[in-house]
JSON list of C-alpha atoms in Angstrom, two decimals:
[
{"chain": "A", "resi": 1, "resn": "UNK", "atom": "CA", "xyz": [107.90, 79.55, 84.30]},
{"chain": "A", "resi": 2, "resn": "UNK", "atom": "CA", "xyz": [104.78, 79.43, 86.45]},
{"chain": "A", "resi": 3, "resn": "UNK", "atom": "CA", "xyz": [101.93, 81.90, 86.85]},
{"chain": "A", "resi": 4, "resn": "UNK", "atom": "CA", "xyz": [100.21, 82.49, 90.16]},
{"chain": "A", "resi": 5, "resn": "UNK", "atom": "CA", "xyz": [96.63, 83.62, 89.75]},
{"chain": "A", "resi": 6, "resn": "UNK", "atom": "CA", "xyz": [95.15, 85.17, 92.88]},
{"chain": "A", "resi": 7, "resn": "UNK", "atom": "CA", "xyz": [91.45, 85.91, 93.09]},
{"chain": "A", "resi": 8, "resn": "UNK", "atom": "CA", "xyz": [90.07, 88.06, 95.90]},
{"chain": "A", "resi": 9, "resn": "UNK", "atom": "CA", "xyz": [86.34, 88.33, 96.44]},
{"chain": "A", "resi": 10, "resn": "UNK", "atom": "CA", "xyz": [85.72, 91.62, 98.22]},
{"chain": "A", "resi": 11, "resn": "UNK", "atom": "CA", "xyz": [82.82, 92.63, 100.42]},
{"chain": "A", "resi": 12, "resn": "UNK", "atom": "CA", "xyz": [80.20, 94.43, 98.29]},
{"chain": "A", "resi": 13, "resn": "UNK", "atom": "CA", "xyz": [80.91, 98.14, 97.98]},
{"chain": "A", "resi": 14, "resn": "UNK", "atom": "CA", "xyz": [84.62, 97.82, 98.89]},
{"chain": "A", "resi": 15, "resn": "UNK", "atom": "CA", "xyz": [86.19, 97.65, 95.41]},
{"chain": "A", "resi": 16, "resn": "UNK", "atom": "CA", "xyz": [87.04, 101.37, 95.09]},
{"chain": "A", "resi": 17, "resn": "UNK", "atom": "CA", "xyz": [88.54, 101.49, 98.60]},
{"chain": "A", "resi": 18, "resn": "UNK", "atom": "CA", "xyz": [90.66, 98.39, 97.98]},
{"chain": "A", "resi": 19, "resn": "UNK", "atom": "CA", "xyz": [91.95, 99.72, 94.66]},
{"chain": "A", "resi": 20, "resn": "UNK", "atom": "CA", "xyz": [92.78, 103.13, 96.17]},
{"chain": "A", "resi": 21, "resn": "UNK", "atom": "CA", "xyz": [94.76, 101.57, 99.03]},
{"chain": "A", "resi": 22, "resn": "UNK", "atom": "CA", "xyz": [96.50, 99.15, 96.66]},
{"chain": "A", "resi": 23, "resn": "UNK", "atom": "CA", "xyz": [97.52, 101.91, 94.24]},
{"chain": "A", "resi": 24, "resn": "UNK", "atom": "CA", "xyz": [98.72, 104.16, 97.07]},
{"chain": "A", "resi": 25, "resn": "UNK", "atom": "CA", "xyz": [100.48, 101.61, 99.28]},
{"chain": "A", "resi": 26, "resn": "UNK", "atom": "CA", "xyz": [100.77, 98.15, 97.76]},
{"chain": "A", "resi": 27, "resn": "UNK", "atom": "CA", "xyz": [101.36, 98.25, 94.04]},
{"chain": "A", "resi": 28, "resn": "UNK", "atom": "CA", "xyz": [104.89, 99.65, 93.78]},
{"chain": "A", "resi": 29, "resn": "UNK", "atom": "CA", "xyz": [106.21, 97.52, 96.64]},
{"chain": "A", "resi": 30, "resn": "UNK", "atom": "CA", "xyz": [104.62, 94.36, 95.29]},
{"chain": "A", "resi": 31, "resn": "UNK", "atom": "CA", "xyz": [105.83, 95.09, 91.75]},
{"chain": "A", "resi": 32, "resn": "UNK", "atom": "CA", "xyz": [109.38, 95.75, 92.99]},
{"chain": "A", "resi": 33, "resn": "UNK", "atom": "CA", "xyz": [109.61, 92.54, 95.00]},
{"chain": "A", "resi": 34, "resn": "UNK", "atom": "CA", "xyz": [107.50, 90.09, 92.99]},
{"chain": "A", "resi": 35, "resn": "UNK", "atom": "CA", "xyz": [108.76, 91.42, 89.68]},
{"chain": "A", "resi": 36, "resn": "UNK", "atom": "CA", "xyz": [106.63, 90.23, 86.81]},
{"chain": "A", "resi": 37, "resn": "UNK", "atom": "CA", "xyz": [103.02, 91.36, 86.89]},
{"chain": "A", "resi": 38, "resn": "UNK", "atom": "CA", "xyz": [101.09, 89.60, 84.12]},
{"chain": "A", "resi": 39, "resn": "UNK", "atom": "CA", "xyz": [97.86, 91.49, 84.76]},
{"chain": "A", "resi": 40, "resn": "UNK", "atom": "CA", "xyz": [95.43, 92.89, 87.33]},
{"chain": "A", "resi": 41, "resn": "UNK", "atom": "CA", "xyz": [91.71, 92.64, 86.57]},
{"chain": "A", "resi": 42, "resn": "UNK", "atom": "CA", "xyz": [88.23, 93.13, 87.99]},
{"chain": "A", "resi": 43, "resn": "UNK", "atom": "CA", "xyz": [85.19, 90.98, 87.24]},
{"chain": "A", "resi": 44, "resn": "UNK", "atom": "CA", "xyz": [82.32, 92.45, 85.22]},
{"chain": "A", "resi": 45, "resn": "UNK", "atom": "CA", "xyz": [80.18, 89.31, 84.93]},
{"chain": "A", "resi": 46, "resn": "UNK", "atom": "CA", "xyz": [79.80, 86.01, 86.74]},
{"chain": "A", "resi": 47, "resn": "UNK", "atom": "CA", "xyz": [81.02, 86.34, 90.32]},
{"chain": "A", "resi": 48, "resn": "UNK", "atom": "CA", "xyz": [81.16, 90.07, 91.03]},
{"chain": "A", "resi": 49, "resn": "UNK", "atom": "CA", "xyz": [83.33, 92.08, 93.43]},
{"chain": "A", "resi": 50, "resn": "UNK", "atom": "CA", "xyz": [86.42, 90.13, 92.39]},
{"chain": "A", "resi": 51, "resn": "UNK", "atom": "CA", "xyz": [90.00, 91.22, 91.76]},
{"chain": "A", "resi": 52, "resn": "UNK", "atom": "CA", "xyz": [92.16, 88.81, 89.80]},
{"chain": "A", "resi": 53, "resn": "UNK", "atom": "CA", "xyz": [95.89, 89.33, 89.55]},
{"chain": "A", "resi": 54, "resn": "UNK", "atom": "CA", "xyz": [98.55, 87.18, 87.94]},
{"chain": "A", "resi": 55, "resn": "UNK", "atom": "CA", "xyz": [102.28, 87.13, 88.66]},
{"chain": "A", "resi": 56, "resn": "UNK", "atom": "CA", "xyz": [104.96, 85.19, 86.76]},
{"chain": "A", "resi": 57, "resn": "UNK", "atom": "CA", "xyz": [107.83, 83.38, 88.49]},
{"chain": "A", "resi": 58, "resn": "UNK", "atom": "CA", "xyz": [110.72, 81.28, 87.23]},
{"chain": "A", "resi": 59, "resn": "UNK", "atom": "CA", "xyz": [109.60, 78.34, 89.38]},
{"chain": "A", "resi": 60, "resn": "UNK", "atom": "CA", "xyz": [108.13, 77.53, 92.82]},
{"chain": "A", "resi": 61, "resn": "UNK", "atom": "CA", "xyz": [111.40, 78.39, 94.60]},
{"chain": "A", "resi": 62, "resn": "UNK", "atom": "CA", "xyz": [111.48, 81.83, 92.95]},
{"chain": "A", "resi": 63, "resn": "UNK", "atom": "CA", "xyz": [107.87, 82.35, 94.04]},
{"chain": "A", "resi": 64, "resn": "UNK", "atom": "CA", "xyz": [108.64, 81.23, 97.59]},
{"chain": "A", "resi": 65, "resn": "UNK", "atom": "CA", "xyz": [111.68, 83.51, 97.87]},
{"chain": "A", "resi": 66, "resn": "UNK", "atom": "CA", "xyz": [109.88, 86.57, 96.48]},
{"chain": "A", "resi": 67, "resn": "UNK", "atom": "CA", "xyz": [106.72, 86.05, 98.54]},
{"chain": "A", "resi": 68, "resn": "UNK", "atom": "CA", "xyz": [108.81, 85.60, 101.72]},
{"chain": "A", "resi": 69, "resn": "UNK", "atom": "CA", "xyz": [110.66, 88.86, 100.98]},
{"chain": "A", "resi": 70, "resn": "UNK", "atom": "CA", "xyz": [107.34, 90.65, 100.50]},
{"chain": "A", "resi": 71, "resn": "UNK", "atom": "CA", "xyz": [105.93, 89.29, 103.77]},
{"chain": "A", "resi": 72, "resn": "UNK", "atom": "CA", "xyz": [109.06, 90.47, 105.61]},
{"chain": "A", "resi": 73, "resn": "UNK", "atom": "CA", "xyz": [108.48, 94.11, 104.58]},
{"chain": "A", "resi": 74, "resn": "UNK", "atom": "CA", "xyz": [106.97, 96.25, 107.38]},
{"chain": "A", "resi": 75, "resn": "UNK", "atom": "CA", "xyz": [105.32, 98.47, 104.74]},
{"chain": "A", "resi": 76, "resn": "UNK", "atom": "CA", "xyz": [103.57, 95.39, 103.32]},
{"chain": "A", "resi": 77, "resn": "UNK", "atom": "CA", "xyz": [102.33, 94.40, 106.77]},
{"chain": "A", "resi": 78, "resn": "UNK", "atom": "CA", "xyz": [100.84, 97.89, 107.22]},
{"chain": "A", "resi": 79, "resn": "UNK", "atom": "CA", "xyz": [99.16, 97.63, 103.85]},
{"chain": "A", "resi": 80, "resn": "UNK", "atom": "CA", "xyz": [97.71, 94.19, 104.67]},
{"chain": "A", "resi": 81, "resn": "UNK", "atom": "CA", "xyz": [96.22, 95.50, 107.90]},
{"chain": "A", "resi": 82, "resn": "UNK", "atom": "CA", "xyz": [94.16, 97.93, 105.81]},
{"chain": "A", "resi": 83, "resn": "UNK", "atom": "CA", "xyz": [93.02, 95.62, 102.99]},
{"chain": "A", "resi": 84, "resn": "UNK", "atom": "CA", "xyz": [92.46, 92.25, 104.66]},
{"chain": "A", "resi": 85, "resn": "UNK", "atom": "CA", "xyz": [89.19, 93.40, 106.31]},
{"chain": "A", "resi": 86, "resn": "UNK", "atom": "CA", "xyz": [87.88, 94.25, 102.81]},
{"chain": "A", "resi": 87, "resn": "UNK", "atom": "CA", "xyz": [88.36, 90.70, 101.51]},
{"chain": "A", "resi": 88, "resn": "UNK", "atom": "CA", "xyz": [85.80, 87.90, 101.96]},
{"chain": "A", "resi": 89, "resn": "UNK", "atom": "CA", "xyz": [87.61, 85.08, 100.13]},
{"chain": "A", "resi": 90, "resn": "UNK", "atom": "CA", "xyz": [91.14, 84.56, 98.78]},
{"chain": "A", "resi": 91, "resn": "UNK", "atom": "CA", "xyz": [91.96, 81.91, 96.21]},
{"chain": "A", "resi": 92, "resn": "UNK", "atom": "CA", "xyz": [95.40, 81.16, 94.79]},
{"chain": "A", "resi": 93, "resn": "UNK", "atom": "CA", "xyz": [96.12, 78.93, 91.81]},
{"chain": "A", "resi": 94, "resn": "UNK", "atom": "CA", "xyz": [99.47, 77.98, 90.27]},
{"chain": "A", "resi": 95, "resn": "UNK", "atom": "CA", "xyz": [99.32, 77.72, 86.48]},
{"chain": "A", "resi": 96, "resn": "UNK", "atom": "CA", "xyz": [101.93, 76.19, 84.18]},
{"chain": "A", "resi": 97, "resn": "UNK", "atom": "CA", "xyz": [101.98, 77.39, 80.55]},
{"chain": "A", "resi": 98, "resn": "UNK", "atom": "CA", "xyz": [101.57, 74.82, 77.82]},
{"chain": "A", "resi": 99, "resn": "UNK", "atom": "CA", "xyz": [104.36, 74.47, 75.25]},
{"chain": "A", "resi": 100, "resn": "UNK", "atom": "CA", "xyz": [102.27, 76.51, 72.75]},
{"chain": "A", "resi": 101, "resn": "UNK", "atom": "CA", "xyz": [101.30, 79.29, 75.18]},
{"chain": "A", "resi": 102, "resn": "UNK", "atom": "CA", "xyz": [102.45, 82.79, 74.19]},
{"chain": "A", "resi": 103, "resn": "UNK", "atom": "CA", "xyz": [103.46, 83.28, 77.84]},
{"chain": "A", "resi": 104, "resn": "UNK", "atom": "CA", "xyz": [106.50, 81.16, 78.67]}
]
């Protein structure tokens, strides 16, 4: 198993708008196609205006297949057109659980 951690730094003042659009248009589609949401968070200290979400995949091929299916969805493309202008920086990190991690 791998975990993809995505961190989006939003423009100041855009957090509520992003979350509203995501809940209304992105969440169910993303959850259906990507499958295993580990968590979705906001930052309260350190770097502010950040959303951090983590998705679990069997391996890199599973991730590639699921992400490609998501990108092929017209509904997802419409959603992206609305939220991408709200994002300043995107960062993606692939994490591999240790043998003693509770998430495997």
